[in-house]
XYZ file of C-alpha atoms in Angstrom:
219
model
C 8.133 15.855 13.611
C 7.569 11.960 12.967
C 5.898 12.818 9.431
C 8.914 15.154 8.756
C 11.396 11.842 9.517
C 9.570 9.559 7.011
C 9.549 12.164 3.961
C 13.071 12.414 4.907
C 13.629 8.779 4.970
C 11.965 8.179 1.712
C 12.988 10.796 0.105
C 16.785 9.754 0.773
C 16.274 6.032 -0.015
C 15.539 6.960 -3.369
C 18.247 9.894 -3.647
C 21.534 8.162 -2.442
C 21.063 4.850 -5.024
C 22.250 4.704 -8.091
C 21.153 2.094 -10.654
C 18.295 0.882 -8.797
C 15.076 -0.861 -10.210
C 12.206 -1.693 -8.091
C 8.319 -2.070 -8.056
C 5.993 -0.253 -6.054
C 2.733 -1.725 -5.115
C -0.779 -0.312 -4.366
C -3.621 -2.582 -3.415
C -7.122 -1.247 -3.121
C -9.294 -3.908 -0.688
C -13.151 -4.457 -0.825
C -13.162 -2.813 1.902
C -11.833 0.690 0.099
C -8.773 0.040 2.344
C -5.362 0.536 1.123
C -2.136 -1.299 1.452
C 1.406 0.043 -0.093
C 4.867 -1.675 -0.379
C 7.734 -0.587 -1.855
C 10.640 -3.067 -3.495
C 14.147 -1.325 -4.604
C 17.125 -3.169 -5.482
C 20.650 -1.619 -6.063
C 24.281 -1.665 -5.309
C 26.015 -2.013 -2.347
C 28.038 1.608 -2.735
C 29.655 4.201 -0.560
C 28.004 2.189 2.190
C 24.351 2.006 0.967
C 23.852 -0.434 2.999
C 24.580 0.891 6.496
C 23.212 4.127 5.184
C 20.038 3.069 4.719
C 19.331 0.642 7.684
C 20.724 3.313 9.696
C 18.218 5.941 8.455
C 15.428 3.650 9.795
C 16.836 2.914 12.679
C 17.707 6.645 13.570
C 14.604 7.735 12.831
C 12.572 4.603 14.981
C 10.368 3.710 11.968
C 8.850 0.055 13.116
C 10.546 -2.896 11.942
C 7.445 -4.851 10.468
C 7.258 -2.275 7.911
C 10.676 -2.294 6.791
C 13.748 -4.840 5.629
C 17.453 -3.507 4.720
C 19.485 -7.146 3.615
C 22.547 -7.794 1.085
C 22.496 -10.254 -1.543
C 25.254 -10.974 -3.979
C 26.306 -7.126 -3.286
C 22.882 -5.840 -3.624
C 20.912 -4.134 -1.004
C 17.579 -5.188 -1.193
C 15.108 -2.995 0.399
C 11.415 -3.395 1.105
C 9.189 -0.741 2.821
C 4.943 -1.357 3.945
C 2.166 0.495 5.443
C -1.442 0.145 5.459
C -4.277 2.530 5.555
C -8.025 2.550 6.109
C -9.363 4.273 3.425
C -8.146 5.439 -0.219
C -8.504 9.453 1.073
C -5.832 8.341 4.295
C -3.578 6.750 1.907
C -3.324 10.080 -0.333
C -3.174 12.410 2.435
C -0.400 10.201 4.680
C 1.590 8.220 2.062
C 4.925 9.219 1.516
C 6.489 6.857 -1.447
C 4.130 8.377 -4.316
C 4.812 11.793 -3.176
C 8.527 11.247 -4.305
C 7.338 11.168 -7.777
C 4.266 13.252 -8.017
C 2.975 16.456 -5.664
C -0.412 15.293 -5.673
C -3.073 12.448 -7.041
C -6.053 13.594 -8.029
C -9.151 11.979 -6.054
C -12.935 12.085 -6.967
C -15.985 9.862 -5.373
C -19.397 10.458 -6.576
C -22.342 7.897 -5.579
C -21.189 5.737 -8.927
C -17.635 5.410 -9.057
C -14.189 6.456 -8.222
C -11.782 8.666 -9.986
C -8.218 8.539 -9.382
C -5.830 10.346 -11.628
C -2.064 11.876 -11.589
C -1.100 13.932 -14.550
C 2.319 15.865 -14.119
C 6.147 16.473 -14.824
C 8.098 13.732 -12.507
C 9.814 15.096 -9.602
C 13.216 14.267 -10.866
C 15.387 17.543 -10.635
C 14.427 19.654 -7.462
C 17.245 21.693 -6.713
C 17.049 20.046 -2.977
C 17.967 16.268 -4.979
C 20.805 18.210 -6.697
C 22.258 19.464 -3.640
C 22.883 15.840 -2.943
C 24.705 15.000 -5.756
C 22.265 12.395 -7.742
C 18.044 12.495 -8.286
C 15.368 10.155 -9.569
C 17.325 9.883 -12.818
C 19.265 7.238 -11.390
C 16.345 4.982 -11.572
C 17.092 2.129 -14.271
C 12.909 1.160 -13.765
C 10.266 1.467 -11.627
C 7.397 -0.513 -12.029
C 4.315 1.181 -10.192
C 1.066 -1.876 -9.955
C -2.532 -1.098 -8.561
C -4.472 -4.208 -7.890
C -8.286 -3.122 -7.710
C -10.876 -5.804 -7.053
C -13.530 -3.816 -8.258
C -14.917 -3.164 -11.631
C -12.266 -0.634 -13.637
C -13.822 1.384 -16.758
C -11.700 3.940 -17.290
C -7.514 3.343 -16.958
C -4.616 4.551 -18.819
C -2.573 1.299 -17.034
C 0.333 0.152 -20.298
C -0.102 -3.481 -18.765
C -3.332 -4.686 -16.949
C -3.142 -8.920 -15.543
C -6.140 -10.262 -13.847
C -6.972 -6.815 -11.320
C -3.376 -5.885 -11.487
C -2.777 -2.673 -13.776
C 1.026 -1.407 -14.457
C 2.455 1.518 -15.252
C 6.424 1.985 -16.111
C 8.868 4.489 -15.089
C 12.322 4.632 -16.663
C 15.865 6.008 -16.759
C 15.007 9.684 -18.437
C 11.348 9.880 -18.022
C 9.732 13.346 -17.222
C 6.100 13.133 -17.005
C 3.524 10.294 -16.271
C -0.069 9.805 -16.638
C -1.554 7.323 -14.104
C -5.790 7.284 -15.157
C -8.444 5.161 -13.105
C -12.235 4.987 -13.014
C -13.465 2.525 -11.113
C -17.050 1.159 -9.285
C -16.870 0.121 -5.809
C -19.680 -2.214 -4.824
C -19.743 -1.214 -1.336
C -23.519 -2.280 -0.137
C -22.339 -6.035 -0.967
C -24.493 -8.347 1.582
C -21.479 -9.274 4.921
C -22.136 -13.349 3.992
C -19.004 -13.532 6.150
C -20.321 -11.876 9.368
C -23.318 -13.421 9.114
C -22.239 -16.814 9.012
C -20.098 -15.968 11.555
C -23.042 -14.695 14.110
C -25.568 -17.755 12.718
C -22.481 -20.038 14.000
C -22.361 -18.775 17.143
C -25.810 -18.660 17.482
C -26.235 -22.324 16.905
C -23.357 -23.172 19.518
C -25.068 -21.272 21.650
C -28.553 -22.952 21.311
C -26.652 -26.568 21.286
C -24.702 -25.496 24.635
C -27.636 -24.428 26.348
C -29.960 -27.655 24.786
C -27.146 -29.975 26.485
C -26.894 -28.359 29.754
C -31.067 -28.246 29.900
C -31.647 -31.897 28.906
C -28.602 -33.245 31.738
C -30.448 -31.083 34.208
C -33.688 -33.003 33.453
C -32.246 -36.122 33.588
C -31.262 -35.348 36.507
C -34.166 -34.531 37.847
C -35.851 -38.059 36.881
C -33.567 -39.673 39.087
């Protein structure tokens, strides 16, 4: 029942706006973890507002992971969630599945293939019963960051590990491509400074506490 409530919510946040623009972010972690936020910005009408912090609220969906605010007669909403792995993000994410039914994902013992290749979900009859769909997007910006070596991508606009792809007002079909290496065997430098630290409090600890008990001793 709680995974039915957040399709819903999604789903709706995107159906009752009109005009909006927004930017949704993926960000793939060295750790193959995944993090996703979502950014839409639109007017303030027919009670958008209240609509949509009510949705959340109805449907008890945590408050660190979403924001519902006006600003100059704009609701502003921002939406997060975070995942362990790139295979929980596709199977339990709920934003990209408002746009496409599926992404496509392949790991071999050399790299990583992600891929989405369809016709936008933009006029299900179920949108149309609510009077608007996905057309009423003016943009949507959709941006993977990947720290990891990319060979293959499609991506119109690539900064740094930041690749873009753009969705706008009329657009039927997208093509999101990436190939990438993971270098998942890298040595933990991290941990292991971390243990030799607390080794070498340790050792000075127990040095101090012997050589006072010696002293001690002498006297």
């Amino acid at each position: 029942m709680k995974r039915f409530f957040k399709i819903i919510i999604l789903m709706v946040m995107l159906i009752i706006i009109t005009g909006c623009s927004g930017n949704y972010n993926v960000e793939i972690k060295k750790d193959m973890s995944v993090s996703e936020d979502l950014y839409l910005t639109y007017q303030n009408e027919s009670d958008a507002y209240s609509k949509t912090l009510k949705i959340f609220k109805d449907n008890k969906v945590p408050e660190k992971n979403y924001s519902v605010v006006i600003n100059n007669n704009n609701v502003i909403v921002t939406y997060n969630n975070s995942y362990d792995s790139i295979e929980e993000y596709i199977t339990e994410s709920k934003v990209y599945k408002q746009l496409f039914d599926e992404i496509q994902f392949n790991k071999t013992d050399k790299y990583i293939d992600i891929y989405a290749s369809q016709y936008l979900k933009l006029k299900n009859s179920y949108i149309n019963n609510f009077g608007t769909n996905l057309n009423d997007i003016d943009i949507l910006q959709i941006n993977i960051t990947n720290p990891f070596k990319v060979d293959i991508t499609n991506a119109e606009i690539s900064n740094n590990n930041t690749y873009t792809w753009t969705l706008k007002s009329g657009d039927v079909e997208k093509k999101i491509e990436m190939q990438f290496k993971p270098t998942l065997n890298t040595f933990p430098y991290k941990q292991t400074i971390v243990l030799i630290s607390v080794i070498v409090c340790t050792f000075i600890i127990m040095f101090t506490i012997y050589r006072r008990f010696k002293q001690r001793q002498k006297i």
